[in-house]
Coordinates of C-alpha atoms and ligand atoms in Angstrom, one line a residue:
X137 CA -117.0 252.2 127.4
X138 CA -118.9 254.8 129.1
X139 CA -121.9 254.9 130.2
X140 CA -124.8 258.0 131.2
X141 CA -128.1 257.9 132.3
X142 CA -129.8 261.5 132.6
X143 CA -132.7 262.9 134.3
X144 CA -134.3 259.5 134.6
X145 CA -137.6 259.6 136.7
X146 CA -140.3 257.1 137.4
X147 CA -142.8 256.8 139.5
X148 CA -145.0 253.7 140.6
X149 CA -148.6 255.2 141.0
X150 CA -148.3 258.3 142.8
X151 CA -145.1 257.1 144.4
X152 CA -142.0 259.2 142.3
X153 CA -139.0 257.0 143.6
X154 CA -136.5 258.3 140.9
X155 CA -136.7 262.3 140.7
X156 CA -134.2 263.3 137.4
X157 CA -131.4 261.1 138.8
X158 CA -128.2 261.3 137.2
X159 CA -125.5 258.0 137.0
X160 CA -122.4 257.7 134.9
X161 CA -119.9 254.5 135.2
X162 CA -116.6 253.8 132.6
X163 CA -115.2 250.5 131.8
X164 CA -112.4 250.0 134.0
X165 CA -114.4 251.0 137.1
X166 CA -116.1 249.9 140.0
X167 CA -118.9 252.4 141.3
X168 CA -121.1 251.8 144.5
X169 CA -124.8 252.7 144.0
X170 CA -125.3 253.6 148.0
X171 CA -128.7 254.6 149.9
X172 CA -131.4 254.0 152.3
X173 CA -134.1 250.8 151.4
X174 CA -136.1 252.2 149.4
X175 CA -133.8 255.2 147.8
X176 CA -134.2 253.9 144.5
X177 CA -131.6 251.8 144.1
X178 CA -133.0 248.8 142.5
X179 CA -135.4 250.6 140.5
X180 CA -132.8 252.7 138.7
X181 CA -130.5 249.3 137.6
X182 CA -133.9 247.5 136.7
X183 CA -134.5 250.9 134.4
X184 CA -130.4 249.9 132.9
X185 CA -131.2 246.4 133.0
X186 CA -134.5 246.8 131.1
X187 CA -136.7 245.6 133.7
X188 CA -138.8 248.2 133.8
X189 CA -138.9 251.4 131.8
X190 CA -138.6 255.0 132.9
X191 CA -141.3 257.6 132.7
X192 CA -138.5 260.2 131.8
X193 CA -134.7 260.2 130.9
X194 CA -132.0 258.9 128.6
X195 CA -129.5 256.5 128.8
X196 CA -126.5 256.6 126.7
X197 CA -123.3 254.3 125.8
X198 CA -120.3 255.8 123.9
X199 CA -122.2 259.1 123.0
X200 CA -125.4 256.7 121.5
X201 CA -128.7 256.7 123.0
X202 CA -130.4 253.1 123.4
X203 CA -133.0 252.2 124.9
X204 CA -134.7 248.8 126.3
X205 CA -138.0 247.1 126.0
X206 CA -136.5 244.4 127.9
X207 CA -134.1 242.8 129.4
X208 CA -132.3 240.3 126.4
X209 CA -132.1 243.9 124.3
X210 CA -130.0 245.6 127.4
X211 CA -128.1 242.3 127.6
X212 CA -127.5 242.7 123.7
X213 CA -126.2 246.6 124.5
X214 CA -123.4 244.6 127.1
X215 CA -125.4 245.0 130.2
X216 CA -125.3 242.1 132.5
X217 CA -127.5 242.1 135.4
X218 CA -127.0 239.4 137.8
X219 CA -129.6 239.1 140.2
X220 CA -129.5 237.7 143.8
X221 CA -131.8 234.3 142.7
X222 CA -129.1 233.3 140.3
X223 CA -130.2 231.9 136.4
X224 CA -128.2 228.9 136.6
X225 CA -129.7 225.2 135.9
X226 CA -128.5 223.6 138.7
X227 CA -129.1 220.2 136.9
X228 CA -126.2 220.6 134.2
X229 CA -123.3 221.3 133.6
X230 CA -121.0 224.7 133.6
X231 CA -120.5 224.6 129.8
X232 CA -123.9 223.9 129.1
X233 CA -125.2 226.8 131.6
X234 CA -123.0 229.1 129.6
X235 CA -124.5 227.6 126.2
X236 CA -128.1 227.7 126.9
X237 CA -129.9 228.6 123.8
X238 CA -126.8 229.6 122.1
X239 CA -125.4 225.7 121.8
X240 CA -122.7 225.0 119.0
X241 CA -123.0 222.8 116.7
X242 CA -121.1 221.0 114.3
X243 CA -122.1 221.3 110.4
X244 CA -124.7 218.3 110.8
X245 CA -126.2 220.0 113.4
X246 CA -125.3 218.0 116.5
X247 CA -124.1 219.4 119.5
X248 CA -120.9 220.1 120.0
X249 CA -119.6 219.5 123.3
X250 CA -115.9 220.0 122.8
X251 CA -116.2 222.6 121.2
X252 CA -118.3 224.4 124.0
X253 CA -116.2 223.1 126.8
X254 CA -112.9 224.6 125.2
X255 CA -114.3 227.4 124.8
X256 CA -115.6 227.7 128.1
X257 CA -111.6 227.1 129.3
X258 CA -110.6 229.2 127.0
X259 CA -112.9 232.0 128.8
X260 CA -112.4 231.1 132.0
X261 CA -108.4 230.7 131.7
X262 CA -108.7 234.2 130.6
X263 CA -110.2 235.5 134.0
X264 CA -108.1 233.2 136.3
X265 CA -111.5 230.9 136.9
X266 CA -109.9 227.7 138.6
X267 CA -113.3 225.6 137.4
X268 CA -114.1 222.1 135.4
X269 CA -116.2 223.3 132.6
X270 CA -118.1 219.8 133.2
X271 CA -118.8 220.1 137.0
X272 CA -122.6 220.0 137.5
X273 CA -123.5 223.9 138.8
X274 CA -125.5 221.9 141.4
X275 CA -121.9 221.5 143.4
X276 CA -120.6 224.9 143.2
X277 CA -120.7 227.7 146.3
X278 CA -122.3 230.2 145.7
X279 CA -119.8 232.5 145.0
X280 CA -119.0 230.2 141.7
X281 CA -122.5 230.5 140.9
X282 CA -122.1 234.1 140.9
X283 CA -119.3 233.7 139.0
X284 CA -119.8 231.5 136.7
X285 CA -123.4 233.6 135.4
X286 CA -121.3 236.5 135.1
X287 CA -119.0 234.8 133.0
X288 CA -122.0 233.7 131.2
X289 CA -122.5 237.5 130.7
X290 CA -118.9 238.0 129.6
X291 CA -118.9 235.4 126.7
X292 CA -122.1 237.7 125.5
X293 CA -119.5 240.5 125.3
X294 CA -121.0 242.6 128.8
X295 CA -119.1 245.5 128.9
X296 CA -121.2 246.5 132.4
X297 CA -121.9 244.4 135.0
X298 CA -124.6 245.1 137.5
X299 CA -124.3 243.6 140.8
X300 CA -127.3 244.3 143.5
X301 CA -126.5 243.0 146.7
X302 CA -124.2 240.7 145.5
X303 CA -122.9 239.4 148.8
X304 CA -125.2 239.2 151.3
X305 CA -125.5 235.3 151.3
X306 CA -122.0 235.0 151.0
X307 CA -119.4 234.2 153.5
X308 CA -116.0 235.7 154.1
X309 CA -113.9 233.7 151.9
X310 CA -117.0 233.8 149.3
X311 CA -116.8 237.8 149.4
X312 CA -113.1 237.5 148.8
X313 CA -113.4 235.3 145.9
X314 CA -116.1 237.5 144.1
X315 CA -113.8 240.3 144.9
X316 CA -110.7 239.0 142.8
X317 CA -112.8 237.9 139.9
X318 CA -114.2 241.6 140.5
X319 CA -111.2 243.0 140.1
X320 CA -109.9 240.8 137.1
X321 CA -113.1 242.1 135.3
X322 CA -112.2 245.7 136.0
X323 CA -108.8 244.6 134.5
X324 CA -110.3 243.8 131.2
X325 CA -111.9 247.5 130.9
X326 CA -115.7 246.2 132.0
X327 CA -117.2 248.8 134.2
X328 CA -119.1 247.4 137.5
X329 CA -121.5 249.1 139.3
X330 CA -122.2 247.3 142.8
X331 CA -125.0 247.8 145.6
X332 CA -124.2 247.1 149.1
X333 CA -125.2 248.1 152.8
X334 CA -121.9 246.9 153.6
X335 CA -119.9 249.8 153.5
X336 CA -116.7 248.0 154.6
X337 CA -116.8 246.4 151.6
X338 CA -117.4 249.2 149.4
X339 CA -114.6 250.9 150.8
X340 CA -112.5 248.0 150.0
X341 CA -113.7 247.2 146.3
X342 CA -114.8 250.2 144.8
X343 CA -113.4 253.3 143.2
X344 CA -116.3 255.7 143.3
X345 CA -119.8 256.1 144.9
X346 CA -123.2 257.9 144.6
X347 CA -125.6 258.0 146.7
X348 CA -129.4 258.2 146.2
X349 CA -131.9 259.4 149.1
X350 CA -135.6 259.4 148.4
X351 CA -134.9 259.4 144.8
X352 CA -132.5 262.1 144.5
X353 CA -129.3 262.0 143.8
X354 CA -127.2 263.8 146.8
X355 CA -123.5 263.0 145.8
X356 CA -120.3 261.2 144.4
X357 CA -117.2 261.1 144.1
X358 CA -114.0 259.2 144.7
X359 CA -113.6 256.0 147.3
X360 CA -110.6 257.1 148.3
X361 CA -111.9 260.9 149.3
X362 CA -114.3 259.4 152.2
X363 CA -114.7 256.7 155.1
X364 CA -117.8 254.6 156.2
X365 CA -118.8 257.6 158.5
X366 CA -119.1 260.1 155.4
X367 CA -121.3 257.4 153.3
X368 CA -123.5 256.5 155.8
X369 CA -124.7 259.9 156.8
X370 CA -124.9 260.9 153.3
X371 CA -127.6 257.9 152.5
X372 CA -129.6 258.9 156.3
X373 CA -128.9 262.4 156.2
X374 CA -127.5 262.8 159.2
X375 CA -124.7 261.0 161.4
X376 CA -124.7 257.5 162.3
X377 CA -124.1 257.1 166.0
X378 CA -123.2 253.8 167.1
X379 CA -124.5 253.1 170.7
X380 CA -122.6 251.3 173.0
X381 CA -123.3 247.6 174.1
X382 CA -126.1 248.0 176.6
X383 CA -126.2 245.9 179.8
X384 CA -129.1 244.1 181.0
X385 CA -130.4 242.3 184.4
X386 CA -130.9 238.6 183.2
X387 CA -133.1 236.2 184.9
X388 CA -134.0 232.4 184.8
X389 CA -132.7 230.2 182.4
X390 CA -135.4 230.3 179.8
X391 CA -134.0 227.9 176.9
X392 CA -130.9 225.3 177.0
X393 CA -129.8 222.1 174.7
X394 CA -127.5 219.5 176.2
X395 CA -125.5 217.5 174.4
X396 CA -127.3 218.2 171.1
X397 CA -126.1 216.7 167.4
X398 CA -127.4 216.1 164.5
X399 CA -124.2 213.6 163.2
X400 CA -124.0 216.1 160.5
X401 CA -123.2 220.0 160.9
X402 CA -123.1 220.4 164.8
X403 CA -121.8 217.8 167.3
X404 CA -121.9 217.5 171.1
X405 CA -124.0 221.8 171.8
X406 CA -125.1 222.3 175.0
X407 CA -125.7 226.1 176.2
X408 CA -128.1 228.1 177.7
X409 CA -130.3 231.0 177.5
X410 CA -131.4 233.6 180.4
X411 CA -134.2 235.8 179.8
X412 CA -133.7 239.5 179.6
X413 CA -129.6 238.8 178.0
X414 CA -128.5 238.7 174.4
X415 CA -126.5 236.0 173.5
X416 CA -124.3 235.2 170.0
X417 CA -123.6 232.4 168.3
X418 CA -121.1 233.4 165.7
X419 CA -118.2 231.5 163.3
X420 CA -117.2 231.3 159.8
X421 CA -118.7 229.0 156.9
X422 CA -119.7 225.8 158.2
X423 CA -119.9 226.4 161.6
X424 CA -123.3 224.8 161.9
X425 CA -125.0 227.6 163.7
X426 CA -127.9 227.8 161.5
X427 CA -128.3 224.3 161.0
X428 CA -128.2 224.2 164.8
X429 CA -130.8 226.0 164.9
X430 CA -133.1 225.1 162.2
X431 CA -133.3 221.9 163.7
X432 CA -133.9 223.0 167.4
X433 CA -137.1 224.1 166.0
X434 CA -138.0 221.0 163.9
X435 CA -137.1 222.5 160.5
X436 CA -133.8 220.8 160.0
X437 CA -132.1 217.8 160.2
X438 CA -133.2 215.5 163.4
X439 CA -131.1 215.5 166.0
X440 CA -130.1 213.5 169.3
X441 CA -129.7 215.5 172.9
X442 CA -131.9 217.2 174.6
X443 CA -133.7 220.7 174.8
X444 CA -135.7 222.4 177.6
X445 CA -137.5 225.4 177.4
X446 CA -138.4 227.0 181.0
X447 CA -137.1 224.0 182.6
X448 CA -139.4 221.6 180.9
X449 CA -137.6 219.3 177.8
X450 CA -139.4 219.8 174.5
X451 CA -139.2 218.5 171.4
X452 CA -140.5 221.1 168.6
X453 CA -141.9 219.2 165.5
X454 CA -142.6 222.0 163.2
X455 CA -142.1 226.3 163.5
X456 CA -145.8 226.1 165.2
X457 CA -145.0 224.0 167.9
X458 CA -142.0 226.7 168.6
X459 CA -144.7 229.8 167.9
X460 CA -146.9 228.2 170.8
X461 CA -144.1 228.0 173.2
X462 CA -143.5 231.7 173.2
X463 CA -140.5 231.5 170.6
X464 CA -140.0 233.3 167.9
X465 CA -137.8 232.3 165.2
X466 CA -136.8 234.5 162.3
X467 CA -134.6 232.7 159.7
X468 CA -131.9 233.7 157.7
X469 CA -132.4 233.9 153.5
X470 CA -136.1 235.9 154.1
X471 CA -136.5 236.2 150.8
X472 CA -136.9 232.2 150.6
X473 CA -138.2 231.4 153.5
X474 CA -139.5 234.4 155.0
X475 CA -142.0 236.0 152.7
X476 CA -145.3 234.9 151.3
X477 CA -145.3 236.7 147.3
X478 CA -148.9 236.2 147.1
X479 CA -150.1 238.1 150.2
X480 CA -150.4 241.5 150.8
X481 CA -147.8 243.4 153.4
X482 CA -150.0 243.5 155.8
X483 CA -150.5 240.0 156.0
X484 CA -147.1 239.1 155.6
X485 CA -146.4 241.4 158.6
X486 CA -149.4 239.5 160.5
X487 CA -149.1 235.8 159.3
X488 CA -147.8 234.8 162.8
X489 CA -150.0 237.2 165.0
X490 CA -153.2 236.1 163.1
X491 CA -154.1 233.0 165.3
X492 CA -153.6 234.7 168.6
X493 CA -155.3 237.7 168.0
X494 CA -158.7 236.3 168.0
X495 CA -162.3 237.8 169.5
X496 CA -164.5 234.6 169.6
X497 CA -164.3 232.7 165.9
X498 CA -163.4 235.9 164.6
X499 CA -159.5 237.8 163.7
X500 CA -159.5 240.8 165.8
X501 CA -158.2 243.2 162.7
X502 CA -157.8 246.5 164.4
X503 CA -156.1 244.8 167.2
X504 CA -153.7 243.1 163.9
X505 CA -153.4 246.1 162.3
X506 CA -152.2 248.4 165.4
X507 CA -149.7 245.7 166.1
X508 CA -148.7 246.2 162.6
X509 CA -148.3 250.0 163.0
X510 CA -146.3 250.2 165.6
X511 CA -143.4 248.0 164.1
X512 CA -143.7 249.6 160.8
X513 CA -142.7 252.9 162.7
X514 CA -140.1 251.1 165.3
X515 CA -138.9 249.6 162.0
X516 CA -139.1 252.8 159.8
X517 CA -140.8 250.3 156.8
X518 CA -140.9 252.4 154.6
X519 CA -144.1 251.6 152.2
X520 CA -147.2 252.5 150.4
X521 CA -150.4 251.3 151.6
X522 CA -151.1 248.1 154.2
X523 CA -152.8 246.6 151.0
X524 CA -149.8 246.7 148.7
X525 CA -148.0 243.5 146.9
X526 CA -144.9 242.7 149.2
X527 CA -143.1 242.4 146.3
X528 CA -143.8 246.5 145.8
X529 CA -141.4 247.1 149.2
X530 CA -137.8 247.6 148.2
X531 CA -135.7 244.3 149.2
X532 CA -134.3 246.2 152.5
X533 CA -138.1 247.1 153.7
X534 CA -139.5 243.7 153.0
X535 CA -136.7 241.7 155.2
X536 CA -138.2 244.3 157.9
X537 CA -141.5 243.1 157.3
X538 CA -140.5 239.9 158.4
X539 CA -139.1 241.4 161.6
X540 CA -141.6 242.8 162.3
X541 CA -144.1 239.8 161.9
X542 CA -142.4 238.4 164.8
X543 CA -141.7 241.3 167.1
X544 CA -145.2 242.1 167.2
X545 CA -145.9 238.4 168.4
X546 CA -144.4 239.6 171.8
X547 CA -141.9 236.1 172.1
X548 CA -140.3 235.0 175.3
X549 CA -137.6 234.3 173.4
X550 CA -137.0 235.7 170.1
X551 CA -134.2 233.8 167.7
X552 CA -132.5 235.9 164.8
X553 CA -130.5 234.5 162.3
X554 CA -128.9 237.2 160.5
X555 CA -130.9 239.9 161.9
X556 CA -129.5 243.1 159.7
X557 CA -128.8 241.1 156.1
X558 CA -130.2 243.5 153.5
X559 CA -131.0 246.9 155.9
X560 CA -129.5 249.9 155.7
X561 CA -126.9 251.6 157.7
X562 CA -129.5 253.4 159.4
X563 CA -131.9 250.8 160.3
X564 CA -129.3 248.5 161.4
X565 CA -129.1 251.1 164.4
X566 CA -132.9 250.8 165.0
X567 CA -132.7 246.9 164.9
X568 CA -129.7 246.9 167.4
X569 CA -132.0 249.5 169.6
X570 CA -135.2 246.8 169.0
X571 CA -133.2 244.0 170.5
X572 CA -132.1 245.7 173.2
X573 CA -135.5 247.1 174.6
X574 CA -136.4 243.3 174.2
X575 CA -134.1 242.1 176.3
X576 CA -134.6 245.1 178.6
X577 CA -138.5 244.0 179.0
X578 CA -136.9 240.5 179.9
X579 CA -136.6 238.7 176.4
X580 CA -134.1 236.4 176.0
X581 CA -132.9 237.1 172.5
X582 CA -130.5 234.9 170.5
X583 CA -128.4 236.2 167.8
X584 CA -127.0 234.9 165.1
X585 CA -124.5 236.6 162.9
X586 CA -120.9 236.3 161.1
X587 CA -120.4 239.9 161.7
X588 CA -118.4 239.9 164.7
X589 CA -119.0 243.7 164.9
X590 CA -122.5 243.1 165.2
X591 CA -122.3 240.2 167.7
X592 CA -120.6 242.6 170.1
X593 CA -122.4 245.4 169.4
X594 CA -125.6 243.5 170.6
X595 CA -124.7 240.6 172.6
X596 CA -123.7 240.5 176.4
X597 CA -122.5 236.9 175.9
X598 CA -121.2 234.8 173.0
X599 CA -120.3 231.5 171.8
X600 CA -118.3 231.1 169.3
X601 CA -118.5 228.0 166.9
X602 CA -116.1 226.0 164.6
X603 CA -116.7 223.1 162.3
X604 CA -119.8 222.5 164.1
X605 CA -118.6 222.4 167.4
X606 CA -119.2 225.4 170.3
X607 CA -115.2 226.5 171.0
X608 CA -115.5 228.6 173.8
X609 CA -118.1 231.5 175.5
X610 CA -116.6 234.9 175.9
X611 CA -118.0 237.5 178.0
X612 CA -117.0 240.8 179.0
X613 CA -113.8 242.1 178.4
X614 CA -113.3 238.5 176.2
X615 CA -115.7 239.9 174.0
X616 CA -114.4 241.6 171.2
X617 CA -113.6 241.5 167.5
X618 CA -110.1 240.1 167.4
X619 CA -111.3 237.5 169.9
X620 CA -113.9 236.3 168.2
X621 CA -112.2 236.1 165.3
X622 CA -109.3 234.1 167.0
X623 CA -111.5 231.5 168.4
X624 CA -114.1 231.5 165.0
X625 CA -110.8 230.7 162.3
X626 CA -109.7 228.3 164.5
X627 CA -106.5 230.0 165.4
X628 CA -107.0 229.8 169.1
X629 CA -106.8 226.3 169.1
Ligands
ATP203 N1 -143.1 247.2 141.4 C1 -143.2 248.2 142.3 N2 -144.4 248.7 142.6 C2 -144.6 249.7 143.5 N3 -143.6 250.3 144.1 C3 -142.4 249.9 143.9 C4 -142.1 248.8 143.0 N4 -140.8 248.6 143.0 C5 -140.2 249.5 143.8 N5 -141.2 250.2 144.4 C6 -140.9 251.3 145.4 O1 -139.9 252.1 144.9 C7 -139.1 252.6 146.0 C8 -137.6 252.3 145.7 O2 -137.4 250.9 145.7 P1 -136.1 250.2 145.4 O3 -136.3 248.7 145.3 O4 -135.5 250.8 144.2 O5 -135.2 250.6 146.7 P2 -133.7 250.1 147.0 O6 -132.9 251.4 147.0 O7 -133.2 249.1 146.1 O8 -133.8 249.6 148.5 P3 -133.2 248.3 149.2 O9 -131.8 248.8 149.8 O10 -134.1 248.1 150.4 O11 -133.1 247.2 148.3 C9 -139.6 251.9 147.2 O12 -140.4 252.8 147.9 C10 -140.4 250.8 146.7 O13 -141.5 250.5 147.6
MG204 MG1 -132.8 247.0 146.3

């Protein structure tokens, strides 16, 4: 199989975000589609995917032109795009996900459910898929999910699988699980093409790369002819420096839980917060730090224990509560529960400034829409006009949207869970240079990540969970990669 797309251009309005770009992939292959939010990324596989069409350009299998008016003919030409919100029917089974609309059925017409559930062993004994064709999709990881709709794919006869952003949800043993069935596809001749601001990853999964800035196409070539240095200033244009940790003068004790658990994911937390430090919380799947948190702020599961903010206990009921005590609260998933399709960006970037910049009975808008500006240039968002669909910002620019929603609410103490998922190599810098100047002005910032790399990059302080329970708090020295990693398998123990 090979693939080419040529000189493909399109533009949204006046916006061209694909200039002529060039792509080529063979079966057998695994090819990173790198770049800044907002290169173009996306656009180009909705273009392959028949999503959208392209003002200009061909694309091409085996020699033969095609072309797509939607996505079920690109599907038909062997293209498989699996999207981040998954297809699956959570209420039914594998066999009968992988059926839908194509059931068998025997020659009275009735279902037949042997019949599909061999065959969907017979598939997935073929790519090594340890999974019970009956179990309801409803109990599977999300890695399975992801596997189990490309399998979907592969029963259809994909030949190309597109993969955008595949494992940003995902956790460590996840990502290595995708990885293998990755690599078992590549083994079968199907060529994958797979988007990630994880370079790391790339390095370790793909064979070649190209990279798009601002719609161009600037280069490719082979995996094994660069490192994470060379990618990431290709996508910015320029090197990446990493800055070191910064140190900060901490204060009072602004927030601390004693005691703390829910009965369910996190047992027996206490800590606290100063203002002006960073602190971690870091671990591997089902550690129960975002749980932990989710409920501290009356989103979550109740819990027993108790909280103080500033010295005096609180009990938040709801994300308001927490907004009014000068906290600020960014979840993780954004795209769930972090964006509002329906408004504009600017008022996604203003939903929680809007009730405290008031003038009388009225919203002081200028006042809303300078806050606005300045985040969207601290931020680099990179986007049309203030009045545009969210859903027009690439995936990358509209997780900074929601950044910057809360940055501009000036918290005392600011909470991010997962603070970099979905931004580029470039922006992570910017983030990491945000969170510092907080902390620097004296707010106590609270960081949640399973990137130990980025918990020590930003954090002065960490703790370091397990099943649910805080293990231990490294500082200084302590704090570093192969530490955390001891303490967040377990291993230390
Ligand atoms: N439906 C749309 N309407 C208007 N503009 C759009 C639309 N879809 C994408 N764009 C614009 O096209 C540009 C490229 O977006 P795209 O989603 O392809 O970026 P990306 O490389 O996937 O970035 P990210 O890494 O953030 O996901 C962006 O400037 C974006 O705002
Ligand atoms: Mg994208």
């Amino acid at each position: 199989m090979n693939l080419r797309m040529t000189g493909i251009s399109k533009s949204f309005g006046a916006n061209l975000v694909l200039d002529k770009v060039s792509f080529s992939l063979s079966g057998g292959e695994i090819i990173a589609l790198l770049g800044e939010n907002g290169a173009g990324k996306s656009t180009l596989m909705n273009i392959l995917g028949g999503v959208i069409s392209s003002d200009e350009g061909t694309i091409e299998i085996d020699g033969k032109e095609i072309s797509f008016a939607n996505p079920r003919e690109s599907l038909d030409a062997g293209i498989a795009f699996i999207h981040q919100e998954l297809n699956l029917i959570n209420d039914l089974a594998i066999y009968e996900n992988l059926f839908i609309g194509r059931e068998i059925r025997n020659r009275w017409g009735v279902l037949d459910k042997k019949a599909m559930i061999d065959k969907t062993r017979e598939v997935f004994d073929g790519m090594g898929i340890d999974l019970d064709p009956e179990a309801m999709v409803r109990t599977l990881d999300a890695s399975y999910k992801q596997i189990v709709e490309i399998s979907r794919a592969m029963m259809m006869d994909a030949r190309i699988v597109i993969m955008d952003e595949p494992t940003t949800s995902l956790t460590e043993t996840e990502i290595s699980r995708v990885f293998s069935f990755m690599r078992t596809l590549k083994s079968h001749g199907v060529g994958l093409i797979f988007i990630s601001h994880k370079l790391n990853e790339v390095m370790e999964i793909c064979d070649r790369y190209t990279v798009l800035r601002d719609g161009h196409m600037i280069s490719s070539g082979t995996i094994d002819s660069v490192d994470t240095d060379a990618l990431a200033k290709m996508m910015v244009g320029h090197d990446v420096v990493e800055e070191k940790r910064a140190v900060h003068k901490s204060g009072d004790i602004v927030f601390s839980a004693s005691s703390v658990s829910d009965g369910k994911y996190f047992n027996d937390i206490s800590f606290s917060v100063r203002s002006g430090e960073v602190v971690g919380f870091t671990g591997l799947l089902g550690d129960g730090r975002s749980e932990l948190f989710l409920s501290l702020f009356g989103a979550g599961t109740p819990y027993s224990g108790s909280v103080e903010v500033s010295g005096k206990p609180v009990t938040m009921h709801n994300p308001q509560e927490a907004v009014s005590l000068g906290i600020g609260y960014v979840p993780r998933n954004r795209k769930e529960n972090g964006i509002v399709k329906d408004l504009d960006i600017l008022e996604n970037g203003s939903l929680v400034t809007m009730g405290m910049r008031k003038k009388g009975l009225f919203l002081d808008s200028k006042r809303i829409e300078e806050d606005f500006e300045k985040e969207k240039k601290e931020l680099s968002i990179k986007m049309g006009n203030e009045t545009d669909p969210i859903t027009s910002l690439s995936g990358g620019n509209q997780q900074k949207v929601v950044l910057a929603k809360w940055l501009s609410a000036d918290p005392r103490i600011l909470i991010l869970d997962n603070p970099t998922q979905g931004v580029d190599v470039g922006a992570k810098e910017e983030i990491y240079t945000i969170i510092s100047d907080l902390a620097d002005k004296g707010v106590a910032v609270i960081v949640l990540s399973s990137e130990a790399h980025e918990i020590v990059r930003t954090s002065s302080r960490c703790y370091v969970m397990y099943h649910g329970r805080i293990l231990t708090e490294l500082e200084g020295e302590g704090l570093n990669e192969q530490e955390i990693m001891r303490w967040a398998t377990g291993a230390a123990i």
